[in-house]
Amino acid sequence: MTVSAWMDRDEGAGGDGPEGALFPWWSFTKTVMSICALRLAEAGALDLEEPLPGRPYSTLHLMAHRTGVRDYGGLESYHKAVASGETPWPVARLLDEAGADTSLWPPGYGFAYSNIGYLELRGVLERAAGCDMGRMVARLITGPLGLTSVSLATTPQDFERIHWDSAGGYHPAWVYHGCLMGSASDAARLLHAVMTGGLISEQSLKKMQTSHFTGGAIPGRPWSAIGYGLGLMQGVVEGLGPALGHSGCGPFCANAVYHFPNTGVTVASFTDGGDEAPAEWEATRIARDIAASR
């Protein structure tokens, strides 16, 4: 079963929102990228474990945030530039601002969430697929699943199609690994298809779900325990058990797309505001309500 939701905190929660409503998928894009990597590996086009040219880490390390590569998410200069409406920086400036030439630790020795790591992963995948990311996702995932709303946002004009007016003027190139956009229902359908045994092999799914990082509860969030696999956040929710998927946010909205294997339900929740917690709580509420009604 798949369920989609949207929330405008001035209007309350709804089903799929207005007909044809589109939302940024933010870091749920990382999950989609990891599915592409696994599909390319299954086709023999990519070796996940081989060290990348000139790098001490592999594609697998990138997918699991275990490279030691720094992130730009905490950079004050980055957030000021986004808020002031600047043109996205060239990649070279981004890497310089983030100090990406120095690692936190050797590959495989820790976990550190890194958007820069996924920027590098995008290049790896595009070279292996022989096409740009938008066409790669269409060929490997959305085409086979018949998901017609999904596209890669590349210009501010793309974001003018987003449901919330506050998206206007934002340049999606500030999301350096790429930002997919689509409906809530297509996000839920995509994750459900993968988590229930479609699109990738059982072996690939097991690899994707293997946690490389574990932690405890996060204050203000629904998770009593957390982990991370390959482009896949993992949490434990009281009364529901495990949840597999990804949260994400930008300056004006957030999302939580999760599969709850104990209930067989997949929920995609999108909300205004740049905080993931309300979207996560709504996703778990819907999953809990469905479980209680059975």
Short mmCIF file of C-alpha atoms in Angstrom, two decimals:
data_model
loop_
_atom_site.label_atom_id
_atom_site.label_comp_id
_atom_site.label_asym_id
_atom_site.label_seq_id
_atom_site.Cartn_x
_atom_site.Cartn_y
_atom_site.Cartn_z
CA MET A 1 0.00 0.00 0.00
CA THR A 2 1.27 3.49 -0.80
CA VAL A 3 -0.04 6.68 0.78
CA SER A 4 0.87 10.24 -0.10
CA ALA A 5 0.24 13.38 1.91
CA TRP A 6 0.89 17.07 1.78
CA MET A 7 0.64 19.71 4.48
CA ASP A 8 0.20 23.43 4.40
CA ARG A 9 0.23 24.47 8.03
CA ASP A 10 -2.23 27.28 7.33
CA GLU A 11 -4.70 24.85 5.76
CA GLY A 12 -4.13 21.51 7.48
CA ALA A 13 -3.34 18.15 5.94
CA GLY A 14 -4.76 16.71 2.77
CA GLY A 15 -4.50 13.68 0.54
CA ASP A 16 -2.37 14.38 -2.52
CA GLY A 17 -2.88 18.12 -2.40
CA PRO A 18 -4.17 20.02 -5.42
CA GLU A 19 -4.38 17.94 -8.58
CA GLY A 20 -0.98 17.76 -10.26
CA ALA A 21 0.84 19.38 -7.32
CA LEU A 22 4.62 19.13 -7.61
CA PHE A 23 7.13 19.26 -4.79
CA PRO A 24 10.94 19.33 -4.52
CA TRP A 25 12.17 15.92 -3.44
CA TRP A 26 15.28 17.44 -1.85
CA SER A 27 17.42 14.70 -0.30
CA PHE A 28 15.03 11.91 -1.26
CA THR A 29 16.97 12.44 -4.50
CA LYS A 30 19.88 10.66 -2.76
CA THR A 31 17.75 7.53 -2.41
CA VAL A 32 16.91 7.67 -6.11
CA MET A 33 20.59 8.12 -7.00
CA SER A 34 21.53 5.09 -4.92
CA ILE A 35 18.88 3.00 -6.67
CA CYS A 36 20.41 4.09 -9.99
CA ALA A 37 23.86 3.05 -8.73
CA LEU A 38 22.59 -0.39 -7.76
CA ARG A 39 20.86 -0.85 -11.11
CA LEU A 40 24.01 0.17 -12.98
CA ALA A 41 26.03 -2.27 -10.86
CA GLU A 42 23.59 -5.07 -11.66
CA ALA A 43 24.02 -4.30 -15.36
CA GLY A 44 27.82 -4.48 -15.05
CA ALA A 45 28.28 -0.78 -15.82
CA LEU A 46 29.61 0.15 -12.37
CA ASP A 47 31.79 -1.49 -9.74
CA LEU A 48 30.60 -0.20 -6.39
CA GLU A 49 33.59 -1.42 -4.39
CA GLU A 50 36.49 -0.43 -6.65
CA PRO A 51 38.34 2.73 -5.53
CA LEU A 52 37.53 5.70 -7.75
CA PRO A 53 40.34 7.08 -9.95
CA GLY A 54 42.65 9.21 -7.82
CA ARG A 55 40.53 8.67 -4.70
CA PRO A 56 41.03 6.52 -1.60
CA TYR A 57 37.32 5.66 -1.49
CA SER A 58 34.74 3.81 -3.56
CA THR A 59 31.26 4.48 -4.92
CA LEU A 60 29.94 2.44 -2.00
CA HIS A 61 31.65 4.81 0.43
CA LEU A 62 30.02 7.78 -1.30
CA MET A 63 26.56 6.21 -1.11
CA ALA A 64 26.94 5.47 2.61
CA HIS A 65 28.51 8.85 3.59
CA ARG A 66 31.65 7.05 4.75
CA THR A 67 34.28 8.83 2.67
CA GLY A 68 35.32 11.45 5.23
CA VAL A 69 34.45 14.12 2.60
CA ARG A 70 33.28 17.37 4.17
CA ASP A 71 29.82 18.90 3.67
CA TYR A 72 28.56 22.37 2.78
CA GLY A 73 25.30 22.14 4.75
CA GLY A 74 26.68 24.00 7.76
CA LEU A 75 28.39 26.81 5.85
CA GLU A 76 27.08 30.23 6.88
CA SER A 77 28.39 31.76 3.64
CA TYR A 78 26.41 29.20 1.60
CA HIS A 79 23.13 29.92 3.39
CA LYS A 80 23.65 33.69 3.14
CA ALA A 81 24.24 33.39 -0.60
CA VAL A 82 21.08 31.32 -1.06
CA ALA A 83 18.98 33.71 1.05
CA SER A 84 20.22 36.75 -0.88
CA GLY A 85 19.30 35.21 -4.22
CA GLU A 86 22.84 34.92 -5.55
CA THR A 87 23.60 32.84 -8.62
CA PRO A 88 24.80 29.36 -7.53
CA TRP A 89 28.55 29.25 -7.09
CA PRO A 90 30.81 27.36 -9.46
CA VAL A 91 31.66 23.95 -8.03
CA ALA A 92 35.29 25.00 -7.50
CA ARG A 93 34.20 27.82 -5.17
CA LEU A 94 31.84 25.51 -3.28
CA LEU A 95 34.63 23.01 -2.67
CA ASP A 96 37.00 25.77 -1.59
CA GLU A 97 34.46 27.31 0.82
CA ALA A 98 33.80 23.87 2.35
CA GLY A 99 37.48 22.96 2.64
CA ALA A 100 36.77 19.81 0.65
CA ASP A 101 40.47 19.20 -0.04
CA THR A 102 40.93 17.97 3.53
CA SER A 103 39.20 14.83 4.80
CA LEU A 104 37.64 14.30 8.22
CA TRP A 105 39.11 10.79 8.51
CA PRO A 106 40.16 7.88 6.25
CA PRO A 107 37.37 6.24 4.20
CA GLY A 108 35.30 3.69 6.07
CA TYR A 109 36.33 4.86 9.55
CA GLY A 110 33.23 6.90 10.35
CA PHE A 111 30.00 8.45 9.13
CA ALA A 112 29.52 12.09 8.11
CA TYR A 113 26.58 13.18 5.98
CA SER A 114 28.00 14.86 2.88
CA ASN A 115 26.16 16.58 0.06
CA ILE A 116 29.57 17.06 -1.55
CA GLY A 117 30.01 13.30 -1.55
CA TYR A 118 26.75 12.96 -3.48
CA LEU A 119 27.87 15.69 -5.88
CA GLU A 120 30.82 13.44 -6.69
CA LEU A 121 28.50 10.43 -6.87
CA ARG A 122 26.41 12.20 -9.49
CA GLY A 123 29.44 12.46 -11.76
CA VAL A 124 30.28 8.79 -11.20
CA LEU A 125 26.74 7.73 -12.13
CA GLU A 126 26.48 9.98 -15.19
CA ARG A 127 29.73 8.61 -16.58
CA ALA A 128 28.62 5.02 -15.96
CA ALA A 129 25.18 5.64 -17.49
CA GLY A 130 26.52 7.63 -20.44
CA CYS A 131 23.93 10.38 -20.01
CA ASP A 132 22.93 13.20 -17.68
CA MET A 133 21.16 12.57 -14.41
CA GLY A 134 17.68 13.48 -15.62
CA ARG A 135 17.79 10.98 -18.48
CA MET A 136 19.45 8.37 -16.26
CA VAL A 137 16.64 8.51 -13.69
CA ALA A 138 14.02 8.33 -16.44
CA ARG A 139 15.68 5.34 -18.08
CA LEU A 140 16.46 3.34 -14.95
CA ILE A 141 13.58 4.18 -12.61
CA THR A 142 10.71 6.48 -13.54
CA GLY A 143 10.23 5.11 -17.05
CA PRO A 144 9.99 1.46 -15.99
CA LEU A 145 7.65 2.41 -13.11
CA GLY A 146 5.49 4.74 -15.20
CA LEU A 147 6.03 7.75 -12.93
CA THR A 148 5.18 10.67 -15.20
CA SER A 149 5.48 13.62 -12.79
CA VAL A 150 9.20 13.26 -12.01
CA SER A 151 11.89 15.46 -13.53
CA LEU A 152 15.25 16.96 -12.60
CA ALA A 153 14.94 20.63 -11.67
CA THR A 154 17.74 22.68 -13.22
CA THR A 155 16.46 26.27 -13.46
CA PRO A 156 14.41 28.72 -11.35
CA GLN A 157 11.70 28.39 -14.00
CA ASP A 158 11.37 24.70 -13.09
CA PHE A 159 10.62 25.69 -9.50
CA GLU A 160 7.87 28.05 -10.65
CA ARG A 161 5.84 24.86 -11.11
CA ILE A 162 6.23 23.92 -7.43
CA HIS A 163 3.08 23.95 -5.29
CA TRP A 164 4.25 26.60 -2.83
CA ASP A 165 4.63 30.18 -4.06
CA SER A 166 7.69 30.56 -1.82
CA ALA A 167 9.59 28.35 -4.27
CA GLY A 168 9.69 31.23 -6.74
CA GLY A 169 13.17 32.60 -7.30
CA TYR A 170 15.01 29.65 -5.76
CA HIS A 171 17.67 28.16 -8.03
CA PRO A 172 17.74 24.35 -7.75
CA ALA A 173 21.42 24.33 -8.76
CA TRP A 174 22.12 25.25 -5.12
CA VAL A 175 21.41 21.55 -4.51
CA TYR A 176 24.71 20.46 -6.00
CA HIS A 177 23.99 16.74 -6.32
CA GLY A 178 20.72 17.54 -8.10
CA CYS A 179 17.14 18.02 -6.98
CA LEU A 180 14.34 15.90 -8.41
CA MET A 181 10.79 17.20 -8.31
CA GLY A 182 7.52 15.35 -8.65
CA SER A 183 4.24 14.49 -6.97
CA ALA A 184 3.83 13.04 -3.50
CA SER A 185 2.14 9.95 -4.93
CA ASP A 186 5.02 9.25 -7.34
CA ALA A 187 7.54 9.54 -4.48
CA ALA A 188 5.56 6.97 -2.48
CA ARG A 189 5.11 4.67 -5.48
CA LEU A 190 8.83 4.76 -6.29
CA LEU A 191 10.00 3.85 -2.80
CA HIS A 192 7.27 1.23 -2.36
CA ALA A 193 8.24 -0.50 -5.61
CA VAL A 194 11.86 -0.76 -4.52
CA MET A 195 11.23 -1.75 -0.89
CA THR A 196 8.72 -4.48 -1.79
CA GLY A 197 10.99 -6.30 -4.20
CA GLY A 198 10.67 -4.51 -7.51
CA LEU A 199 13.23 -2.75 -9.71
CA ILE A 200 16.39 -3.99 -7.94
CA SER A 201 17.42 -7.50 -6.96
CA GLU A 202 16.93 -8.97 -3.50
CA GLN A 203 20.71 -8.90 -3.04
CA SER A 204 20.90 -5.21 -3.99
CA LEU A 205 18.00 -4.38 -1.68
CA LYS A 206 19.72 -6.14 1.21
CA LYS A 207 22.91 -4.20 0.49
CA MET A 208 20.95 -0.94 0.36
CA GLN A 209 19.33 -1.65 3.73
CA THR A 210 22.53 -2.63 5.54
CA SER A 211 23.15 0.11 8.08
CA HIS A 212 26.64 1.61 8.17
CA PHE A 213 25.83 4.04 10.96
CA THR A 214 23.65 3.79 14.03
CA GLY A 215 22.64 6.31 16.62
CA GLY A 216 20.04 7.03 19.26
CA ALA A 217 16.92 9.14 19.47
CA ILE A 218 16.85 12.64 17.97
CA PRO A 219 15.09 15.25 20.15
CA GLY A 220 11.87 16.48 18.57
CA ARG A 221 11.81 13.76 15.92
CA PRO A 222 9.86 10.46 15.85
CA TRP A 223 12.91 8.19 15.77
CA SER A 224 13.95 6.16 18.81
CA ALA A 225 17.01 4.89 16.92
CA ILE A 226 18.58 5.83 13.60
CA GLY A 227 20.89 4.38 10.97
CA TYR A 228 22.00 4.93 7.37
CA GLY A 229 22.45 2.41 4.57
CA LEU A 230 23.05 3.26 0.91
CA GLY A 231 21.16 6.49 0.27
CA LEU A 232 18.66 5.23 2.80
CA MET A 233 17.87 6.69 6.20
CA GLN A 234 16.70 4.11 8.70
CA GLY A 235 14.78 4.73 11.88
CA VAL A 236 12.80 2.91 14.54
CA VAL A 237 9.40 4.31 15.55
CA GLU A 238 7.54 3.30 18.70
CA GLY A 239 4.56 1.14 17.78
CA LEU A 240 5.59 0.88 14.12
CA GLY A 241 9.06 -0.64 14.14
CA PRO A 242 11.54 0.12 11.37
CA ALA A 243 11.16 2.89 8.81
CA LEU A 244 13.26 3.05 5.62
CA GLY A 245 13.47 6.06 3.34
CA HIS A 246 14.77 9.63 3.45
CA SER A 247 13.92 13.04 4.85
CA GLY A 248 14.94 16.28 3.22
CA CYS A 249 14.42 20.01 3.34
CA GLY A 250 15.22 23.30 1.66
CA PRO A 251 14.56 26.94 2.53
CA PHE A 252 10.79 26.77 2.14
CA CYS A 253 9.58 23.17 2.43
CA ALA A 254 10.47 19.71 3.68
CA ASN A 255 9.59 16.08 3.05
CA ALA A 256 9.70 12.60 4.56
CA VAL A 257 9.33 9.55 2.31
CA TYR A 258 9.36 6.26 4.26
CA HIS A 259 8.44 2.61 3.96
CA PHE A 260 7.23 0.85 7.10
CA PRO A 261 7.86 -2.87 6.49
CA ASN A 262 5.91 -4.07 9.53
CA THR A 263 2.73 -2.51 8.09
CA GLY A 264 3.52 -2.78 4.37
CA VAL A 265 2.80 0.94 4.02
CA THR A 266 4.87 3.59 2.23
CA VAL A 267 4.14 7.25 2.99
CA ALA A 268 5.36 10.40 1.24
CA SER A 269 4.75 13.52 3.32
CA PHE A 270 5.48 17.09 2.17
CA THR A 271 5.09 20.26 4.22
CA ASP A 272 5.84 23.95 3.96
CA GLY A 273 8.61 25.38 6.12
CA GLY A 274 12.23 24.30 6.19
CA ASP A 275 11.95 21.73 9.01
CA GLU A 276 11.83 17.98 8.39
CA ALA A 277 10.25 17.11 11.76
CA PRO A 278 6.60 17.99 10.90
CA ALA A 279 6.79 15.93 7.69
CA GLU A 280 8.27 12.99 9.60
CA TRP A 281 5.65 13.14 12.35
CA GLU A 282 2.86 13.26 9.75
CA ALA A 283 4.31 10.29 7.88
CA THR A 284 4.49 8.22 11.06
CA ARG A 285 1.00 9.34 12.13
CA ILE A 286 -0.49 8.16 8.83
CA ALA A 287 1.36 4.84 9.02
CA ARG A 288 0.22 4.35 12.62
CA ASP A 289 -3.42 5.16 11.76
CA ILE A 290 -3.39 2.64 8.92
CA ALA A 291 -1.85 -0.02 11.15
CA ALA A 292 -4.49 0.61 13.84
CA SER A 293 -7.35 0.33 11.34
CA ARG A 294 -6.35 -3.16 10.23
#
